[in-house]
Short mmCIF file of N, CA and C in Angstrom, two decimals:
data_model
loop_
_atom_site.label_atom_id
_atom_site.label_comp_id
_atom_site.label_asym_id
_atom_site.label_seq_id
_atom_site.Cartn_x
_atom_site.Cartn_y
_atom_site.Cartn_z
N UNK A 1 65.66 99.91 112.19
CA UNK A 1 64.89 98.69 112.03
C UNK A 1 63.71 98.70 113.10
N UNK A 2 62.69 98.04 112.69
CA UNK A 2 61.39 97.95 113.38
C UNK A 2 61.15 96.50 113.75
N UNK A 3 60.59 96.39 114.95
CA UNK A 3 60.18 95.01 115.35
C UNK A 3 58.74 94.66 114.99
N UNK A 4 58.12 95.65 114.27
CA UNK A 4 56.75 95.46 113.89
C UNK A 4 56.63 94.66 112.55
N UNK A 5 55.45 94.02 112.27
CA UNK A 5 55.36 93.29 111.12
C UNK A 5 54.28 93.76 110.23
N UNK A 6 54.16 95.15 110.33
CA UNK A 6 53.11 95.81 109.46
C UNK A 6 53.66 97.12 108.89
N UNK A 7 52.98 97.58 107.91
CA UNK A 7 53.25 98.84 107.26
C UNK A 7 52.05 99.88 107.34
N UNK A 8 52.21 101.01 107.78
CA UNK A 8 51.14 102.00 107.72
C UNK A 8 51.36 102.93 106.51
N UNK A 9 50.41 103.06 105.68
CA UNK A 9 50.60 103.97 104.51
C UNK A 9 49.38 104.85 104.23
N UNK A 10 49.78 105.91 103.66
CA UNK A 10 48.75 106.97 103.45
C UNK A 10 48.24 106.84 101.99
N UNK A 11 47.05 107.02 101.88
CA UNK A 11 46.35 107.07 100.54
C UNK A 11 45.88 108.50 100.32
N UNK A 12 46.42 109.17 99.18
CA UNK A 12 45.94 110.48 98.86
C UNK A 12 46.66 111.46 99.79
N UNK A 13 46.00 112.60 99.86
CA UNK A 13 46.57 113.69 100.64
C UNK A 13 46.34 113.50 102.16
N UNK A 14 47.12 113.99 103.06
CA UNK A 14 47.07 113.82 104.41
C UNK A 14 45.50 114.15 104.94
N UNK A 15 45.00 113.25 105.65
CA UNK A 15 43.58 113.55 106.03
C UNK A 15 42.45 113.06 105.10
N UNK A 16 42.81 112.56 103.83
CA UNK A 16 41.84 112.27 102.87
C UNK A 16 41.24 110.80 103.29
N UNK A 17 40.36 110.92 104.18
CA UNK A 17 39.59 109.75 104.76
C UNK A 17 38.83 109.04 103.61
N UNK A 18 38.13 109.86 102.81
CA UNK A 18 37.30 109.25 101.67
C UNK A 18 38.17 108.39 100.72
N UNK A 19 39.45 108.95 100.24
CA UNK A 19 40.18 108.15 99.43
C UNK A 19 40.70 106.90 100.02
N UNK A 20 41.08 106.88 101.31
CA UNK A 20 41.63 105.72 101.96
C UNK A 20 40.39 104.68 102.09
N UNK A 21 39.21 105.17 102.43
CA UNK A 21 38.16 104.25 102.55
C UNK A 21 37.84 103.62 101.19
N UNK A 22 37.90 104.33 100.14
CA UNK A 22 37.52 103.66 98.75
C UNK A 22 38.59 102.73 98.47
N UNK A 23 39.89 103.05 98.76
CA UNK A 23 41.00 101.99 98.34
C UNK A 23 40.79 100.72 99.35
N UNK A 24 40.46 100.91 100.54
CA UNK A 24 40.18 99.92 101.45
C UNK A 24 39.09 98.92 100.91
N UNK A 25 37.94 99.56 100.53
CA UNK A 25 36.86 98.74 99.89
C UNK A 25 37.37 97.97 98.73
N UNK A 26 38.10 98.65 97.79
CA UNK A 26 38.62 97.91 96.66
C UNK A 26 39.58 96.76 96.86
N UNK A 27 40.34 96.98 97.86
CA UNK A 27 41.19 95.84 98.40
C UNK A 27 40.41 94.63 98.94
N UNK A 28 39.41 95.00 99.84
CA UNK A 28 38.66 93.84 100.38
C UNK A 28 37.88 93.22 99.29
N UNK A 29 37.42 93.95 98.22
CA UNK A 29 36.84 93.25 97.07
C UNK A 29 37.86 92.36 96.35
N UNK A 30 39.09 92.53 96.51
CA UNK A 30 40.11 91.62 95.91
C UNK A 30 40.52 90.58 96.93
N UNK A 31 39.65 90.45 97.96
CA UNK A 31 39.97 89.61 99.02
C UNK A 31 41.43 89.78 99.76
N UNK A 32 41.71 90.90 99.93
CA UNK A 32 42.99 91.33 100.52
C UNK A 32 42.48 92.23 101.74
N UNK A 33 42.74 91.67 103.05
CA UNK A 33 42.42 92.51 104.14
C UNK A 33 43.50 93.34 104.73
N UNK A 34 43.13 94.61 104.95
CA UNK A 34 43.93 95.67 105.53
C UNK A 34 43.12 96.25 106.58
N UNK A 35 43.85 97.00 107.46
CA UNK A 35 43.19 97.66 108.54
C UNK A 35 43.00 99.06 108.22
N UNK A 36 41.66 99.63 108.25
CA UNK A 36 41.36 100.96 107.97
C UNK A 36 41.62 101.75 109.17
N UNK A 37 42.66 102.55 109.16
CA UNK A 37 43.02 103.53 110.22
C UNK A 37 42.56 104.97 109.79
N UNK A 38 41.83 105.08 108.65
CA UNK A 38 41.69 106.43 107.99
C UNK A 38 40.85 107.46 109.00
N UNK A 39 40.12 106.90 109.93
CA UNK A 39 39.29 107.68 110.87
C UNK A 39 40.19 107.93 112.25
N UNK A 40 41.23 107.30 112.41
CA UNK A 40 41.94 107.47 113.76
C UNK A 40 42.75 108.83 113.74
N UNK A 41 42.64 109.53 114.99
CA UNK A 41 43.33 110.76 115.14
C UNK A 41 44.95 110.46 114.87
N UNK A 42 45.42 111.36 114.09
CA UNK A 42 46.83 111.39 113.76
C UNK A 42 47.25 110.50 112.68
N UNK A 43 46.40 109.64 112.22
CA UNK A 43 46.68 108.76 110.93
C UNK A 43 45.52 108.79 109.93
N UNK A 44 44.92 109.93 109.94
CA UNK A 44 43.68 110.03 109.01
C UNK A 44 44.27 109.77 107.60
N UNK A 45 43.40 108.95 106.85
CA UNK A 45 43.81 108.66 105.55
C UNK A 45 44.68 107.56 105.33
N UNK A 46 45.02 106.85 106.39
CA UNK A 46 46.10 105.75 106.35
C UNK A 46 45.37 104.40 106.49
N UNK A 47 46.04 103.50 105.84
CA UNK A 47 45.73 102.03 105.90
C UNK A 47 46.83 101.24 106.50
N UNK A 48 46.66 100.16 107.06
CA UNK A 48 47.80 99.29 107.59
C UNK A 48 47.59 97.90 107.07
N UNK A 49 48.79 97.39 106.55
CA UNK A 49 48.76 95.95 106.12
C UNK A 49 49.91 95.27 106.86
N UNK A 50 49.64 94.02 107.11
CA UNK A 50 50.68 93.11 107.73
C UNK A 50 51.45 92.50 106.75
N UNK A 51 52.83 92.50 107.07
CA UNK A 51 53.73 91.81 106.26
C UNK A 51 53.56 90.24 106.22
N UNK A 52 53.40 89.66 105.21
CA UNK A 52 53.23 88.27 105.21
C UNK A 52 54.13 87.44 104.38
N UNK A 53 53.75 86.34 103.87
CA UNK A 53 54.82 85.57 103.11
C UNK A 53 55.00 86.28 101.77
N UNK A 54 55.93 85.75 100.98
CA UNK A 54 56.17 86.56 99.62
C UNK A 54 54.88 86.40 98.70
N UNK A 55 54.14 85.31 98.85
CA UNK A 55 52.98 85.20 98.03
C UNK A 55 51.91 86.08 98.39
N UNK A 56 51.68 86.26 99.77
CA UNK A 56 50.62 87.21 100.34
C UNK A 56 51.08 88.67 100.08
N UNK A 57 52.37 88.98 100.24
CA UNK A 57 52.73 90.29 99.78
C UNK A 57 52.56 90.70 98.37
N UNK A 58 52.79 89.74 97.49
CA UNK A 58 52.69 89.86 96.12
C UNK A 58 51.12 90.11 95.80
N UNK A 59 50.25 89.33 96.49
CA UNK A 59 48.83 89.45 96.29
C UNK A 59 48.54 90.84 96.71
N UNK A 60 48.90 91.35 97.81
CA UNK A 60 48.63 92.63 98.18
C UNK A 60 49.06 93.69 97.32
N UNK A 61 50.28 93.59 96.71
CA UNK A 61 50.79 94.59 95.88
C UNK A 61 50.04 94.55 94.48
N UNK A 62 49.55 93.56 94.05
CA UNK A 62 48.73 93.34 92.90
C UNK A 62 47.42 93.95 93.01
N UNK A 63 46.79 93.72 94.24
CA UNK A 63 45.47 94.21 94.54
C UNK A 63 45.59 95.80 94.70
N UNK A 64 46.63 96.18 95.34
CA UNK A 64 46.89 97.65 95.49
C UNK A 64 47.05 98.41 94.06
N UNK A 65 47.72 97.74 93.23
CA UNK A 65 47.85 98.30 91.94
C UNK A 65 46.67 98.43 91.17
N UNK A 66 45.71 97.43 91.45
CA UNK A 66 44.48 97.42 90.71
C UNK A 66 43.43 98.43 91.48
N UNK A 67 43.59 98.61 92.79
CA UNK A 67 42.84 99.46 93.58
C UNK A 67 43.10 100.98 93.46
N UNK A 68 44.27 101.40 92.97
CA UNK A 68 44.65 102.67 92.73
C UNK A 68 45.33 102.89 91.40
N UNK A 69 44.53 102.65 90.36
CA UNK A 69 45.09 102.77 89.02
C UNK A 69 45.60 104.10 88.58
N UNK A 70 45.23 105.18 89.12
CA UNK A 70 45.47 106.42 88.66
C UNK A 70 46.79 107.14 89.25
N UNK A 71 47.57 106.32 89.85
CA UNK A 71 48.73 106.85 90.51
C UNK A 71 49.96 107.08 89.49
N UNK A 72 49.91 106.39 88.47
CA UNK A 72 50.93 106.68 87.43
C UNK A 72 50.40 105.99 86.11
N UNK A 73 51.10 106.28 85.01
CA UNK A 73 50.56 105.77 83.75
C UNK A 73 50.28 104.27 83.68
N UNK A 74 51.16 103.48 84.40
CA UNK A 74 51.01 102.08 84.47
C UNK A 74 50.38 101.55 85.82
N UNK A 75 49.82 102.44 86.58
CA UNK A 75 49.33 101.95 87.86
C UNK A 75 50.42 102.32 88.92
N UNK A 76 50.19 101.77 90.11
CA UNK A 76 50.91 102.05 91.22
C UNK A 76 52.47 101.37 90.91
N UNK A 77 53.42 102.09 91.21
CA UNK A 77 54.74 101.72 91.02
C UNK A 77 55.25 101.43 92.31
N UNK A 78 55.41 100.10 92.64
CA UNK A 78 55.97 99.69 93.94
C UNK A 78 57.09 98.74 93.67
N UNK A 79 58.26 99.22 94.45
CA UNK A 79 59.32 98.36 94.27
C UNK A 79 59.72 97.72 95.58
N UNK A 80 58.89 96.73 96.00
CA UNK A 80 59.19 96.11 97.37
C UNK A 80 59.60 94.71 97.02
N UNK A 81 60.70 94.33 97.33
CA UNK A 81 61.25 93.09 97.16
C UNK A 81 62.03 92.62 98.46
N UNK A 82 61.20 92.46 99.55
CA UNK A 82 61.79 92.14 100.85
C UNK A 82 61.19 90.80 101.20
N UNK A 83 62.04 89.77 101.42
CA UNK A 83 61.55 88.59 102.05
C UNK A 83 61.31 88.74 103.49
N UNK A 84 60.11 88.54 103.99
CA UNK A 84 59.90 88.71 105.52
C UNK A 84 61.00 88.01 106.35
N UNK A 85 61.54 86.97 105.91
CA UNK A 85 62.49 86.25 106.66
C UNK A 85 63.79 87.07 106.85
N UNK A 86 63.97 87.91 105.86
CA UNK A 86 65.10 88.96 106.01
C UNK A 86 64.93 89.93 107.18
N UNK A 87 63.69 90.14 107.56
CA UNK A 87 63.37 91.14 108.67
C UNK A 87 63.63 90.52 110.01
N UNK A 88 63.61 89.14 110.08
CA UNK A 88 63.88 88.49 111.40
C UNK A 88 65.27 88.67 111.89
#
């Protein structure tokens, strides 16, 4: 278990800074703020999102699916159903 309230995730191939930056820009356009770590040594191509309320997490997942439509035939397939309160 982690005491952190965020997730670091990679976009595209390791080190793919351009793909991560493009997804970051699309998420911001959907009014979802994530931290762009794509240029940081050791985590190139990664973004970080803070775990929020269920509604905030759902908004993030919907925006991520819209931002990365080419990951599967029906968009990004994410099965995240964790209530942040369960992590406390």
